[in-house]
Short mmCIF file of C-alpha atoms in Angstrom, two decimals:
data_model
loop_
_atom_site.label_atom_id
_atom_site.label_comp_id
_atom_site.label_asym_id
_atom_site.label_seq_id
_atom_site.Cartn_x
_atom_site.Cartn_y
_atom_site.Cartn_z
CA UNK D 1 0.00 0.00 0.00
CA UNK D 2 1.62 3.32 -0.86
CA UNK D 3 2.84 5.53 2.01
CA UNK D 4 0.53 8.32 1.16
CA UNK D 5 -2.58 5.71 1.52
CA UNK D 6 -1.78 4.36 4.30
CA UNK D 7 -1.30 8.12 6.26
CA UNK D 8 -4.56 8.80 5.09
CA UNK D 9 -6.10 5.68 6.88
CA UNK D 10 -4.03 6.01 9.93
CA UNK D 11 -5.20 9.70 10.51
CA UNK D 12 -8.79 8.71 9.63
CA UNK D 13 -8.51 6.03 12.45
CA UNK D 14 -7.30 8.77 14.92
CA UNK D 15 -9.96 11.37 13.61
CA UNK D 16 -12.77 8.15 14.31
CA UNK D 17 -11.12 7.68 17.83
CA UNK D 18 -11.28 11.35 18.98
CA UNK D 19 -14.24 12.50 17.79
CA UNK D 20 -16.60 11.43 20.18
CA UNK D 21 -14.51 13.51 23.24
CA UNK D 22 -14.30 16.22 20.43
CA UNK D 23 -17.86 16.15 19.94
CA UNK D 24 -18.81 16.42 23.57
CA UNK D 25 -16.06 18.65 24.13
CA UNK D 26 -17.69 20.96 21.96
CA UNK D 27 -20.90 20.51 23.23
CA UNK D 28 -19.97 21.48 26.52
CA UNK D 29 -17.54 24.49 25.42
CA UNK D 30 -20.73 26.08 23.58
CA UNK D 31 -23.16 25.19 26.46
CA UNK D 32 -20.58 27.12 28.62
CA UNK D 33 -20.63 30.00 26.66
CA UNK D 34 -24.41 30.36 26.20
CA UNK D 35 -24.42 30.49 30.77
CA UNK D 36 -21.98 33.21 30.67
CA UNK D 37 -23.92 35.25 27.71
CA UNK D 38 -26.67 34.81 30.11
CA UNK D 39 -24.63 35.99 33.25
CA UNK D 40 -22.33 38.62 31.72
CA UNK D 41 -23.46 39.94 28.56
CA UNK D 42 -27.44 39.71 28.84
CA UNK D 43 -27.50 42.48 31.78
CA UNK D 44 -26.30 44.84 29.24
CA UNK D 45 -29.35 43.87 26.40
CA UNK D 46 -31.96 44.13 29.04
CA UNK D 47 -32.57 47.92 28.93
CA UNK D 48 -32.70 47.71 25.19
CA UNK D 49 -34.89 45.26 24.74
CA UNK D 50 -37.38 47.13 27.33
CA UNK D 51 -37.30 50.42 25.73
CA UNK D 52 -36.08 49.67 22.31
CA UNK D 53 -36.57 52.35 19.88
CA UNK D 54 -37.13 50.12 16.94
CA UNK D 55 -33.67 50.49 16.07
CA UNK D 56 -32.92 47.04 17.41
CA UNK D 57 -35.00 44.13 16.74
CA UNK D 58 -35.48 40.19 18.46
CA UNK D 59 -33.07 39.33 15.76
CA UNK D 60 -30.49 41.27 16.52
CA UNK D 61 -30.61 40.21 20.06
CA UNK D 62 -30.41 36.80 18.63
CA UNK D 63 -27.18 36.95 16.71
CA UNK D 64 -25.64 38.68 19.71
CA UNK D 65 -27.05 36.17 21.94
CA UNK D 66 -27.39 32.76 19.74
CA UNK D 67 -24.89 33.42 16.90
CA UNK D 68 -21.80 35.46 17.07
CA UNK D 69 -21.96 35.48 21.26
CA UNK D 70 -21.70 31.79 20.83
CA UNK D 71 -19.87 30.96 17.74
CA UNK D 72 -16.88 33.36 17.97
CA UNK D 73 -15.75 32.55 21.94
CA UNK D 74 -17.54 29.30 21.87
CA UNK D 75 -16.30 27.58 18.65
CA UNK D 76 -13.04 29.73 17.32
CA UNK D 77 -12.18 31.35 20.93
CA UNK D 78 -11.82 27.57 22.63
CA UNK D 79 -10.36 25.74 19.35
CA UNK D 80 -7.57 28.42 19.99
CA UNK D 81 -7.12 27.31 23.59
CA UNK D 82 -6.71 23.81 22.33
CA UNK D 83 -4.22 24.76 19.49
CA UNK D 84 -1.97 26.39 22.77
CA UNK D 85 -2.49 24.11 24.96
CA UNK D 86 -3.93 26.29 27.64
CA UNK D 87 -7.88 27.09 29.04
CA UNK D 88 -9.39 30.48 28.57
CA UNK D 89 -9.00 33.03 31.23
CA UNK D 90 -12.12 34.98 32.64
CA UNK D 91 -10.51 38.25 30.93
CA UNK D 92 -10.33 36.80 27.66
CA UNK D 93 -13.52 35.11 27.78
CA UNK D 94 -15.03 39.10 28.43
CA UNK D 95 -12.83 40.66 25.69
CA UNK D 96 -13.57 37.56 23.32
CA UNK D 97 -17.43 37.54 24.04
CA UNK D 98 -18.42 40.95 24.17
CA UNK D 99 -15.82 41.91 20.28
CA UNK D 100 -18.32 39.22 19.39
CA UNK D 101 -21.43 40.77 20.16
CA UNK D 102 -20.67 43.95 18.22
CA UNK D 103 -20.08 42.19 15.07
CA UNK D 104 -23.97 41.28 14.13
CA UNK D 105 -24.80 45.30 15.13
CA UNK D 106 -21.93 46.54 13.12
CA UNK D 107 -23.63 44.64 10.08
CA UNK D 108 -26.45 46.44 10.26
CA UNK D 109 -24.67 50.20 10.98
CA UNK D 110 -23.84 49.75 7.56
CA UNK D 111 -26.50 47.70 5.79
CA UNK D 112 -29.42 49.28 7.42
CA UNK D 113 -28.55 52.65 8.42
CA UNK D 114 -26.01 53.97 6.43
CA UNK D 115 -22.86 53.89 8.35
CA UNK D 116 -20.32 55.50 6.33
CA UNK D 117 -16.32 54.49 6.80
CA UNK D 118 -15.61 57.52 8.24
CA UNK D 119 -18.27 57.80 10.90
CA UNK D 120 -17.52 53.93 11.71
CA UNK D 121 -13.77 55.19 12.30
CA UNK D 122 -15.50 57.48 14.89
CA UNK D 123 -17.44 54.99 16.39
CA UNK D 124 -14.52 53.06 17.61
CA UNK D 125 -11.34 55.90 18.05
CA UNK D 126 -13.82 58.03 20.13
CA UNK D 127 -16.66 55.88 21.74
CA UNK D 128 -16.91 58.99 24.50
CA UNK D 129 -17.46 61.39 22.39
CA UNK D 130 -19.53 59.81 19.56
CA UNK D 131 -22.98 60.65 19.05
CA UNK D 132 -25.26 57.96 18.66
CA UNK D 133 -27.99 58.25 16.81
CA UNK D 134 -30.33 55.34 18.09
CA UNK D 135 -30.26 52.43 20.48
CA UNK D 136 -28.56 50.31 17.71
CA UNK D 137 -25.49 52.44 18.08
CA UNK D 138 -26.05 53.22 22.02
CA UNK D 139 -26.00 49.48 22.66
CA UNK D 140 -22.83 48.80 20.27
CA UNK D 141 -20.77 51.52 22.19
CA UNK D 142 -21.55 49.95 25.44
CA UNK D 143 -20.51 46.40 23.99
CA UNK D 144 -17.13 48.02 22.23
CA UNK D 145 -16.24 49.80 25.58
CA UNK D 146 -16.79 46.36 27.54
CA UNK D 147 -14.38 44.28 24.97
CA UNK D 148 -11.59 46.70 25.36
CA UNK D 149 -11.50 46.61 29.38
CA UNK D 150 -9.23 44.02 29.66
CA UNK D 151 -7.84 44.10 25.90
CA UNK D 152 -3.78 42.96 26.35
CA UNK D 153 -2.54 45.17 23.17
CA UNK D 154 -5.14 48.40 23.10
CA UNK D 155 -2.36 49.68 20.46
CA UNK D 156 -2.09 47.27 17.98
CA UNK D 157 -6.12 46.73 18.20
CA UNK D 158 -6.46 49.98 16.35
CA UNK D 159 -4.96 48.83 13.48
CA UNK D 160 -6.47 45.73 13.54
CA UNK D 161 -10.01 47.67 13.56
CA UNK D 162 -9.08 49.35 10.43
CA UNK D 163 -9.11 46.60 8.73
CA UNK D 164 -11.80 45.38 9.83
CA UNK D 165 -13.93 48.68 9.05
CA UNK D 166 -12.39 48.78 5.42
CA UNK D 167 -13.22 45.33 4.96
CA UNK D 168 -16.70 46.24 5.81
CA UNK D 169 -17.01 49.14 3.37
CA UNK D 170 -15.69 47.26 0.72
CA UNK D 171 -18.04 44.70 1.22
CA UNK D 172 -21.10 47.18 0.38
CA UNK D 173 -19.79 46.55 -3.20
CA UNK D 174 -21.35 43.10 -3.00
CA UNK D 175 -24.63 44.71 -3.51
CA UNK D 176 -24.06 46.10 -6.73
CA UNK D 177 -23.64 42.55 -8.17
CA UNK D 178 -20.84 43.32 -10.79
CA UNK D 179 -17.72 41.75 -8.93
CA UNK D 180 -15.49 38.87 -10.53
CA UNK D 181 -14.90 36.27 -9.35
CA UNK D 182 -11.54 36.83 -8.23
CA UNK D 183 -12.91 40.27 -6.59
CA UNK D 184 -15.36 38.16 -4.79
CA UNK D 185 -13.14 35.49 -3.87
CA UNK D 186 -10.42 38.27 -2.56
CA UNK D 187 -13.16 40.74 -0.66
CA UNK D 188 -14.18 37.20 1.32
CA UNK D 189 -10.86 36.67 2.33
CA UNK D 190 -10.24 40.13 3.79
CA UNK D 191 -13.50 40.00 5.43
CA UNK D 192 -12.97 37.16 7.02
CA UNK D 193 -9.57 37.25 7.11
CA UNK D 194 -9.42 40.81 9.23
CA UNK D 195 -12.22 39.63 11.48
CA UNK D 196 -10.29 36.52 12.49
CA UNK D 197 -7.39 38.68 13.77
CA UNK D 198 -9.44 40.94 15.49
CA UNK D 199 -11.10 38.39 17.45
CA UNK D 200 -7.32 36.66 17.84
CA UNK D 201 -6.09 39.74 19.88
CA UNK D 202 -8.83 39.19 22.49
CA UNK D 203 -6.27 35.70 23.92
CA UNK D 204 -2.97 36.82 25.53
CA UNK D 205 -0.52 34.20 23.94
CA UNK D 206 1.83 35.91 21.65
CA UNK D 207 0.77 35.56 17.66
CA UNK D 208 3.27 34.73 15.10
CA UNK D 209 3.68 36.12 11.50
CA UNK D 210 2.78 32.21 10.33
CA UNK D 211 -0.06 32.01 13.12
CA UNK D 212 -1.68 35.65 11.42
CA UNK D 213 -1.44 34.44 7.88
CA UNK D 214 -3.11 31.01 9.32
CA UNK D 215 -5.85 32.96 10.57
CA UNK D 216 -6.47 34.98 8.07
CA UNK D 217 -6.89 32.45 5.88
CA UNK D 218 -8.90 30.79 8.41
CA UNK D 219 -11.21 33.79 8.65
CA UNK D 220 -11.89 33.53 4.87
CA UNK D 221 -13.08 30.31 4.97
CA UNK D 222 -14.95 30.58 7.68
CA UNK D 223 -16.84 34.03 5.66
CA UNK D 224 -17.06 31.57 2.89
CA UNK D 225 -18.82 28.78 4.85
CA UNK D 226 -21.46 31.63 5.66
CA UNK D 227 -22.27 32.59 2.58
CA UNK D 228 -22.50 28.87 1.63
CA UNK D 229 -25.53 28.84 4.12
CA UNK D 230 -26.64 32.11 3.75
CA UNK D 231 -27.25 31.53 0.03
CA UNK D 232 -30.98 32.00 0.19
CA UNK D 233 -30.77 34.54 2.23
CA UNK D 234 -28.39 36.80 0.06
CA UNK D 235 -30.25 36.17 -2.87
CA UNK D 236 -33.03 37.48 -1.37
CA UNK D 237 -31.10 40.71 -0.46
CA UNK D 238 -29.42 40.59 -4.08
CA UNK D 239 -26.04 40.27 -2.41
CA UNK D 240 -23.25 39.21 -4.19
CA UNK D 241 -21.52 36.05 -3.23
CA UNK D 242 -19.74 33.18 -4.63
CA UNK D 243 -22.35 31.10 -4.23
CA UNK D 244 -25.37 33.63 -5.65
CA UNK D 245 -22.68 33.75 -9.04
CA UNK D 246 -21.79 30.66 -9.71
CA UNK D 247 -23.14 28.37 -12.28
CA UNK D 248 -21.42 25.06 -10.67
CA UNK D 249 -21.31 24.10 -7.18
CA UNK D 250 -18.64 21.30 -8.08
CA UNK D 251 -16.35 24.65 -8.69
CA UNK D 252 -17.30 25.75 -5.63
CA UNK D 253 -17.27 22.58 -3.74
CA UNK D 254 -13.24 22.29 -4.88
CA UNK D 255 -12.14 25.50 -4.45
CA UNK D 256 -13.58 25.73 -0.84
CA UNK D 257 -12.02 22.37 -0.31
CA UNK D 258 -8.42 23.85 -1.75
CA UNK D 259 -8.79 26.70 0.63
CA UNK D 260 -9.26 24.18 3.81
CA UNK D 261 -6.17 21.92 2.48
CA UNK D 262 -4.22 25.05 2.33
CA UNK D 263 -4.98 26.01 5.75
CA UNK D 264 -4.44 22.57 7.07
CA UNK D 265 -0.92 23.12 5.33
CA UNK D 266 -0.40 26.31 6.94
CA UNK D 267 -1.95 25.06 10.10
CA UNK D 268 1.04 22.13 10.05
CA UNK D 269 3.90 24.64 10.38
CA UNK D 270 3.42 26.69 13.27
CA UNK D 271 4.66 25.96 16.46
CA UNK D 272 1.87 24.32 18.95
CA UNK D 273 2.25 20.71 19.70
CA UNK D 274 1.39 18.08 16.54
CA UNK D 275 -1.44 17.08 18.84
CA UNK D 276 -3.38 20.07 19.98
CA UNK D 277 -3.30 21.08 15.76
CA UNK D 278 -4.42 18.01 15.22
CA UNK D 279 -7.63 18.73 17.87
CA UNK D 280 -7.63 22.18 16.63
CA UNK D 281 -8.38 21.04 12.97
CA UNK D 282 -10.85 18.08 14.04
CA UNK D 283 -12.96 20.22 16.45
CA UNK D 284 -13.22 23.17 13.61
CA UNK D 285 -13.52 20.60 11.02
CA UNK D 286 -16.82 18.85 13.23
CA UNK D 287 -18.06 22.37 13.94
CA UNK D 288 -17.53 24.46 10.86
CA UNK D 289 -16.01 22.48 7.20
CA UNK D 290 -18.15 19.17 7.92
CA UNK D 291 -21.40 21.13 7.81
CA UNK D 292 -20.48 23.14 4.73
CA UNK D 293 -19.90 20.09 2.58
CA UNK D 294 -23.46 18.98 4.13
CA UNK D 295 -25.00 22.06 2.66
CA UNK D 296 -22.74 21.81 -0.61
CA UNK D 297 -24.14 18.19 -1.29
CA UNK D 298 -27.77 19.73 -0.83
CA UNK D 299 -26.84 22.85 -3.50
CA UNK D 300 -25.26 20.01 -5.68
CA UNK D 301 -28.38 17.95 -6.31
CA UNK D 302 -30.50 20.65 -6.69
CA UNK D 303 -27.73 21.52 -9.83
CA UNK D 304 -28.45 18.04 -11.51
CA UNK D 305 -32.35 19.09 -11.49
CA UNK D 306 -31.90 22.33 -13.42
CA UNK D 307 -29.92 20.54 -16.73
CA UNK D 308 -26.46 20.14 -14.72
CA UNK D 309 -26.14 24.19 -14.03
CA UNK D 310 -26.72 26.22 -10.60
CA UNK D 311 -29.50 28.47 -11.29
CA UNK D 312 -30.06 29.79 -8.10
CA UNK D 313 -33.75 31.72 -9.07
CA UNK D 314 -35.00 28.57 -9.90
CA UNK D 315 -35.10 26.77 -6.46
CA UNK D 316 -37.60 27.06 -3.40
CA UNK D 317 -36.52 28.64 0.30
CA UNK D 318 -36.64 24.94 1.54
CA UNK D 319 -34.60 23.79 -1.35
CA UNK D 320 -31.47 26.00 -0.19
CA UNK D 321 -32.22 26.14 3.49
CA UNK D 322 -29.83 23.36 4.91
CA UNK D 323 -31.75 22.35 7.92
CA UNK D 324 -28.89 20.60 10.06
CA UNK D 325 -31.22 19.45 12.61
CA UNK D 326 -31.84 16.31 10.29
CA UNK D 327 -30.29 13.22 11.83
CA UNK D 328 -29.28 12.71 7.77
CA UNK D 329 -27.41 15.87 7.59
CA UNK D 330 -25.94 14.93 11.44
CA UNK D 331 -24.54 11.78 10.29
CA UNK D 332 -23.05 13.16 7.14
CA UNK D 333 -21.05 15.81 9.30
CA UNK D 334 -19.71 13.50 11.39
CA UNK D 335 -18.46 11.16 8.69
CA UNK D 336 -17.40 14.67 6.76
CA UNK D 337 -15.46 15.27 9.79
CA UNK D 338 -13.18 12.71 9.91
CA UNK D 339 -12.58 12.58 6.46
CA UNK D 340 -11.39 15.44 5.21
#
């Protein structure tokens, strides 16, 4: 049996014995999180939700609460604390939890209410002196204030904002739907790519050059797997994303699959223990890839009913929707998982 064969089995059989302490590890990592969103971060949504000004909507509470609360500190924020080696500490858990929360407001500063670059930039150099201009913008200076109390690097977080406000004008462009490809595919990547690091600084343990272009890449994936389920969603909006363009989800499928290879590459070479990158890539693999190629088998049989072409006007909400709640879809993860 050829070397390269055999490596492939033996790190199957290793991904088959960990998962199941991956998968409750998870479990318990998220369920963690969700008790101190409850404790720490929902006193500071109370008042809104009382006297909300319509600004702010249950939605919005549920990203903060249910989505990017969770997802960031729960799923990226912990599968960094297994890539070092080393539990998160209650200050990072505040600085990683409450950058989190922002993010879902910050989306809507700009696609709801016209948040310009410039007044973003003022939003986050001078949250004392900014003045908001509803309870959307009230709430998300409270929040920004909160994640830089115990920030460990307040001057490199500056620049690290930057980006992440630039890569959030840019991405206004998607709505104009007249992007390449290669536009699209770089504006994902930045977006991402600059959100990853900002959430990185919220964890004490130096970063290397190799860890930042890691992450980066990371980050882009990681925008990429949400427009793969948000693809019903954005088409609805009319935003421009790889998956509302293309004509073949087999293109798709292959280059989101040479993005995660190329990551796993980069992943190999920095310098954490073989093991923890090896539990860093399964539990982000179990919580984030697996899922994606889930969803990406879904898109690819809808393809095959439309004369072998993605014609994305053509299907039904419940056709692009994939529900992951399905013991199916479960199953499929889980064997996705280990396998890639």
């Amino acid at each position: 049996m050829p070397q390269n064969n055999r490596q492939k089995k033996s790190n199957r059989l290793k991904n088959i014995l960990h998962l199941p302490l991956i998968l409750v590890r998870s479990v318990v990592q998220l369920m963690y999180q969700y008790w101190y969103i409850k404790r720490s971060l929902q006193p500071y949504l109370s008042p809104f939700e009382k006297r909300n000004d319509g600004s702010l909507s249950k939605k919005d509470f549920d990203k903060i609460r249910k989505y990017y609360g969770l997802a960031v500190t729960g799923i990226l924020g912990e599968s960094l604390c297994v890539l070092r080696g080393k539990g998160m500490t209650s200050k990072e858990r505040h600085t990683s939890t409450f950058q989190a929360s922002i993010t879902g407001l910050i989306d809507d500063y700009f696609d709801e209410y016209g948040m310009t670059k410039e007044r973003m930039q003022s939003f986050y150099m001078n949250p004392d002196t900014y003045n908001a201009q509803n309870d959307a913008e009230q709430l998300g200076l409270i929040l920004l204030k909160e994640s830089f109390k115990y920030h460990p690097d307040t001057n490199s977080l500056v620049k690290l904002m930057h980006e992440v406000n630039q890569a959030q004008a840019d991405s206004l462009l998607q709505e104009k739907g007249n992007l390449t490809t290669q536009q699209l595919k770089n504006l994902t990547l930045f977006k991402g790519g600059s959100s990853f690091l900002y959430f990185r600084s919220a964890f004490h343990h130096q970063i290397t050059d190799k860890e930042k272009e890691a992450l980066y890449l990371l980050g882009g994936i990681t925008q990429f797997s949400n427009d793969i389920f948000d693809v019903y969603k954005d088409r609805e909006a009319a935003v421009q994303t790889l998956l509302t363009s293309t004509r073949s989800i087999r293109e798709v499928r292959l280059y989101y699959n040479q993005l995660i290879q190329e990551f796993k590459s980069k992943l190999e070479g920095l310098p954490y223990k073989n093991v923890s990158k090896r539990k860093f890539f399964m539990q982000y693999s179990l919580m984030v890839f697996s899922r994606c190629f889930v969803c990406l088998d879904q898109l690819e049989s809808l393809e095959k009913t439309t004369d072998g072409a993605f014609q994305l006007h053509h299907y039904k909400r419940e056709e692009l929707i994939c529900d992951m709640e399905k013991i199916g879809n479960l199953w499929k993860s889980l064997v996705y998982a280990v396998t890639i």
